[in-house]
Amino acid sequence: MRHRTVADLMAPTAISVQRGTPFKEIARLLDEFDITAVPVVDEAEHPVGVVSEADLLHKRVAGRGSPTAAEIMTSPAITAAPEWSVVRAARVMGRHSVKRLPVVDAAGRLIGVLSRRDLVQLFLRRDQSIREEIVEDVLVRTLQLSPSALSVEVTDGVVTLSGTVGRRMVIPVVVRLCHSVDGVVDVINRLGYERDDMPVGSPTATER
């Protein structure tokens, strides 16, 4: 299974400003490009901070004249690498309470921006695309199960699994791998089994 990376979802042409960019120019860029924040970069295109709409509003309310990006920005910039999984990027956003991550190359130069809006696109995948990935990648290619023995239904990102597998221990693996498919919101497990090979006392919480 190939999971989407930051490089797959980021906006590759990032709008950025310099430390000396004035308040009004930053506000104009946010409005013109319909974005909520913009990275601040140094002369080598390394992100040094981020200016958000909230930063602009805070400074405007404070009434401190017309400050520059260096005076407004939140620093240091929380960045992501293009090879990161989208799950890792989402966790970093949540941990730092940010809505956008500047994406940098191996040299630390800005190459794009990933936003929460970009991550939401994963959950807009068509149900048929999700079903095809589960059947072809999870069941057939990864687990080498017969797709004719199992039924996979996907409605609004919710996957319902039914049918019978040979061994009970396979069931939590199937459920876990389905959860890992991009765009899956939840997995309803209705799978049965022919042989109970689950060790006594093993947790079966994933078999739900």
Tab-separated table of C-alpha atoms in Angstrom:
chain	number	residue	atom	x	y	z
A	1	MET	CA	0.000	0.000	0.000
A	2	ARG	CA	1.291	3.447	-0.845
A	3	HIS	CA	0.148	6.113	1.568
A	4	ARG	CA	0.010	9.773	0.625
A	5	THR	CA	2.910	11.900	1.687
A	6	VAL	CA	3.308	15.599	2.365
A	7	ALA	CA	4.747	15.968	-1.152
A	8	ASP	CA	1.515	14.550	-2.626
A	9	LEU	CA	-0.730	17.106	-0.926
A	10	MET	CA	1.310	20.268	-0.376
A	11	ALA	CA	0.997	23.414	-2.457
A	12	PRO	CA	4.360	23.223	-4.276
A	13	THR	CA	4.676	26.935	-5.053
A	14	ALA	CA	4.731	28.564	-1.637
A	15	ILE	CA	3.967	32.235	-1.112
A	16	SER	CA	6.484	33.662	1.337
A	17	VAL	CA	7.652	36.992	2.727
A	18	GLN	CA	10.912	38.402	4.060
A	19	ARG	CA	11.593	39.592	7.601
A	20	GLY	CA	11.231	43.194	6.442
A	21	THR	CA	7.936	42.775	4.561
A	22	PRO	CA	5.487	45.375	5.956
A	23	PHE	CA	2.155	44.645	7.622
A	24	LYS	CA	-0.008	45.891	4.727
A	25	GLU	CA	1.843	43.820	2.136
A	26	ILE	CA	1.368	40.674	4.208
A	27	ALA	CA	-2.353	41.416	4.584
A	28	ARG	CA	-2.620	41.944	0.820
A	29	LEU	CA	-0.953	38.574	0.082
A	30	LEU	CA	-3.232	36.687	2.460
A	31	ASP	CA	-6.265	38.227	0.784
A	32	GLU	CA	-5.027	37.851	-2.794
A	33	PHE	CA	-4.083	34.182	-2.488
A	34	ASP	CA	-6.904	33.270	-0.074
A	35	ILE	CA	-4.565	31.822	2.542
A	36	THR	CA	-4.575	32.108	6.322
A	37	ALA	CA	-0.833	32.271	6.957
A	38	VAL	CA	2.438	32.870	5.144
A	39	PRO	CA	5.989	31.647	5.890
A	40	VAL	CA	8.730	34.173	6.623
A	41	VAL	CA	12.054	33.208	5.030
A	42	ASP	CA	15.630	34.460	5.272
A	43	GLU	CA	17.946	35.256	2.362
A	44	ALA	CA	18.624	31.534	1.790
A	45	GLU	CA	14.895	30.672	1.643
A	46	HIS	CA	14.976	28.995	5.061
A	47	PRO	CA	11.706	29.462	7.008
A	48	VAL	CA	12.305	31.471	10.183
A	49	GLY	CA	8.692	32.001	11.215
A	50	VAL	CA	5.064	32.213	10.122
A	51	VAL	CA	2.653	35.135	10.050
A	52	SER	CA	-1.010	34.192	10.401
A	53	GLU	CA	-4.239	36.150	10.222
A	54	ALA	CA	-4.372	35.928	14.005
A	55	ASP	CA	-0.923	37.545	14.239
A	56	LEU	CA	-2.057	40.401	12.004
A	57	LEU	CA	-5.228	40.987	13.994
A	58	HIS	CA	-3.363	40.924	17.297
A	59	LYS	CA	-0.864	43.546	16.159
A	60	ARG	CA	-3.582	45.695	14.627
A	61	VAL	CA	-5.589	45.681	17.852
A	62	ALA	CA	-2.423	46.473	19.773
A	63	GLY	CA	-2.091	49.597	17.630
A	64	ARG	CA	1.645	49.524	17.158
A	65	GLY	CA	1.850	51.328	13.840
A	66	SER	CA	2.868	49.339	10.757
A	67	PRO	CA	5.200	46.529	11.918
A	68	THR	CA	7.200	44.168	9.697
A	69	ALA	CA	7.021	40.401	9.392
A	70	ALA	CA	9.897	40.007	11.842
A	71	GLU	CA	7.878	41.807	14.527
A	72	ILE	CA	4.647	39.930	13.864
A	73	MET	CA	5.699	36.367	13.092
A	74	THR	CA	5.464	33.340	15.308
A	75	SER	CA	8.936	31.863	15.549
A	76	PRO	CA	10.555	29.418	15.114
A	77	ALA	CA	8.703	27.950	12.141
A	78	ILE	CA	7.352	24.415	12.599
A	79	THR	CA	8.272	22.660	9.346
A	80	ALA	CA	7.643	19.342	7.592
A	81	ALA	CA	9.637	17.237	5.159
A	82	PRO	CA	8.126	16.183	1.806
A	83	GLU	CA	8.594	12.480	2.558
A	84	TRP	CA	6.600	12.625	5.796
A	85	SER	CA	3.355	10.673	5.922
A	86	VAL	CA	0.228	12.795	6.157
A	87	VAL	CA	-0.504	11.169	9.523
A	88	ARG	CA	2.782	12.465	10.919
A	89	ALA	CA	2.100	15.928	9.518
A	90	ALA	CA	-1.385	15.982	11.052
A	91	ARG	CA	0.009	14.998	14.446
A	92	VAL	CA	2.614	17.773	14.305
A	93	MET	CA	-0.095	20.291	13.422
A	94	GLY	CA	-2.169	19.119	16.362
A	95	ARG	CA	0.746	19.079	18.797
A	96	HIS	CA	1.756	22.638	17.957
A	97	SER	CA	-1.769	23.978	17.289
A	98	VAL	CA	-0.892	25.246	13.810
A	99	LYS	CA	-2.947	25.134	10.623
A	100	ARG	CA	-0.124	25.243	8.071
A	101	LEU	CA	3.336	23.680	7.853
A	102	PRO	CA	6.093	25.090	5.636
A	103	VAL	CA	7.675	22.170	3.766
A	104	VAL	CA	11.465	22.204	3.391
A	105	ASP	CA	13.957	20.191	1.353
A	106	ALA	CA	17.066	18.460	2.698
A	107	ALA	CA	18.892	21.797	2.801
A	108	GLY	CA	16.106	23.438	4.815
A	109	ARG	CA	14.845	25.587	1.925
A	110	LEU	CA	11.136	26.281	1.514
A	111	ILE	CA	9.572	24.201	-1.270
A	112	GLY	CA	5.878	24.251	-0.365
A	113	VAL	CA	3.206	24.572	2.290
A	114	LEU	CA	0.822	21.959	3.699
A	115	SER	CA	-2.451	23.176	5.200
A	116	ARG	CA	-5.232	21.520	7.174
A	117	ARG	CA	-7.398	22.070	4.113
A	118	ASP	CA	-4.992	19.872	2.132
A	119	LEU	CA	-5.292	17.086	4.713
A	120	VAL	CA	-9.091	17.221	4.571
A	121	GLN	CA	-8.869	16.286	0.883
A	122	LEU	CA	-7.947	12.746	1.935
A	123	PHE	CA	-11.406	12.278	3.379
A	124	LEU	CA	-12.997	13.418	0.132
A	125	ARG	CA	-11.751	10.335	-1.732
A	126	ARG	CA	-14.476	8.529	-3.602
A	127	ASP	CA	-15.845	5.464	-1.825
A	128	GLN	CA	-15.127	3.354	-4.902
A	129	SER	CA	-11.437	4.359	-4.848
A	130	ILE	CA	-11.200	3.388	-1.166
A	131	ARG	CA	-12.899	0.041	-1.838
A	132	GLU	CA	-10.583	-0.747	-4.752
A	133	GLU	CA	-7.502	-0.049	-2.634
A	134	ILE	CA	-8.756	-2.258	0.197
A	135	VAL	CA	-9.602	-5.165	-2.117
A	136	GLU	CA	-6.535	-4.955	-4.341
A	137	ASP	CA	-3.836	-3.809	-1.909
A	138	VAL	CA	-4.990	-4.983	1.525
A	139	LEU	CA	-6.820	-8.226	0.806
A	140	VAL	CA	-5.161	-9.576	-2.336
A	141	ARG	CA	-1.629	-8.144	-2.500
A	142	THR	CA	-0.774	-7.788	1.212
A	143	LEU	CA	-2.777	-10.565	2.910
A	144	GLN	CA	-3.222	-12.857	-0.120
A	145	LEU	CA	-6.874	-13.438	0.695
A	146	SER	CA	-9.513	-14.356	-1.846
A	147	PRO	CA	-11.691	-11.292	-2.531
A	148	SER	CA	-14.604	-13.582	-3.375
A	149	ALA	CA	-14.713	-14.805	0.247
A	150	LEU	CA	-15.103	-11.321	1.687
A	151	SER	CA	-17.444	-8.424	1.100
A	152	VAL	CA	-16.192	-4.835	1.296
A	153	GLU	CA	-18.702	-2.000	1.312
A	154	VAL	CA	-17.736	1.665	1.671
A	155	THR	CA	-20.237	4.433	2.400
A	156	ASP	CA	-19.025	7.965	3.131
A	157	GLY	CA	-15.624	6.584	4.109
A	158	VAL	CA	-17.041	3.985	6.526
A	159	VAL	CA	-15.871	0.474	5.586
A	160	THR	CA	-18.036	-2.573	6.373
A	161	LEU	CA	-16.284	-5.950	6.211
A	162	SER	CA	-18.236	-9.199	6.084
A	163	GLY	CA	-17.565	-12.789	5.071
A	164	THR	CA	-15.350	-15.543	6.479
A	165	VAL	CA	-11.588	-15.893	6.843
A	166	GLY	CA	-9.720	-19.083	7.621
A	167	ARG	CA	-8.037	-18.012	10.850
A	168	ARG	CA	-9.367	-15.769	13.593
A	169	MET	CA	-5.968	-14.080	14.088
A	170	VAL	CA	-6.222	-12.618	10.575
A	171	ILE	CA	-9.257	-10.514	11.478
A	172	PRO	CA	-7.542	-7.804	13.594
A	173	VAL	CA	-4.859	-7.515	10.915
A	174	VAL	CA	-7.477	-6.925	8.211
A	175	VAL	CA	-9.231	-4.315	10.352
A	176	ARG	CA	-5.994	-2.507	11.213
A	177	LEU	CA	-4.836	-2.346	7.591
A	178	CYS	CA	-8.236	-1.063	6.458
A	179	HIS	CA	-8.031	1.706	9.062
A	180	SER	CA	-4.662	2.718	7.572
A	181	VAL	CA	-6.067	3.295	4.073
A	182	ASP	CA	-6.264	6.990	3.218
A	183	GLY	CA	-9.807	8.306	3.390
A	184	VAL	CA	-11.170	5.636	5.746
A	185	VAL	CA	-13.243	7.184	8.526
A	186	ASP	CA	-14.147	3.978	10.395
A	187	VAL	CA	-14.228	0.196	9.943
A	188	ILE	CA	-17.217	-1.976	10.902
A	189	ASN	CA	-16.065	-5.564	11.397
A	190	ARG	CA	-18.574	-8.341	10.662
A	191	LEU	CA	-16.028	-10.984	9.710
A	192	GLY	CA	-16.341	-14.582	10.773
A	193	TYR	CA	-13.667	-17.284	10.937
A	194	GLU	CA	-13.313	-21.024	10.369
A	195	ARG	CA	-10.584	-21.760	12.919
A	196	ASP	CA	-9.989	-20.080	16.280
A	197	ASP	CA	-6.220	-19.761	16.572
A	198	MET	CA	-6.303	-16.756	18.926
A	199	PRO	CA	-4.117	-17.423	22.007
A	200	VAL	CA	-6.009	-17.517	25.271
A	201	GLY	CA	-6.019	-14.080	26.909
A	202	SER	CA	-5.076	-12.195	23.725
A	203	PRO	CA	-6.732	-8.766	23.385
A	204	THR	CA	-9.448	-8.729	20.720
A	205	ALA	CA	-10.430	-5.074	21.031
A	206	THR	CA	-9.674	-4.449	17.369
A	207	GLU	CA	-12.227	-7.056	16.328
A	208	ARG	CA	-15.244	-4.804	16.590
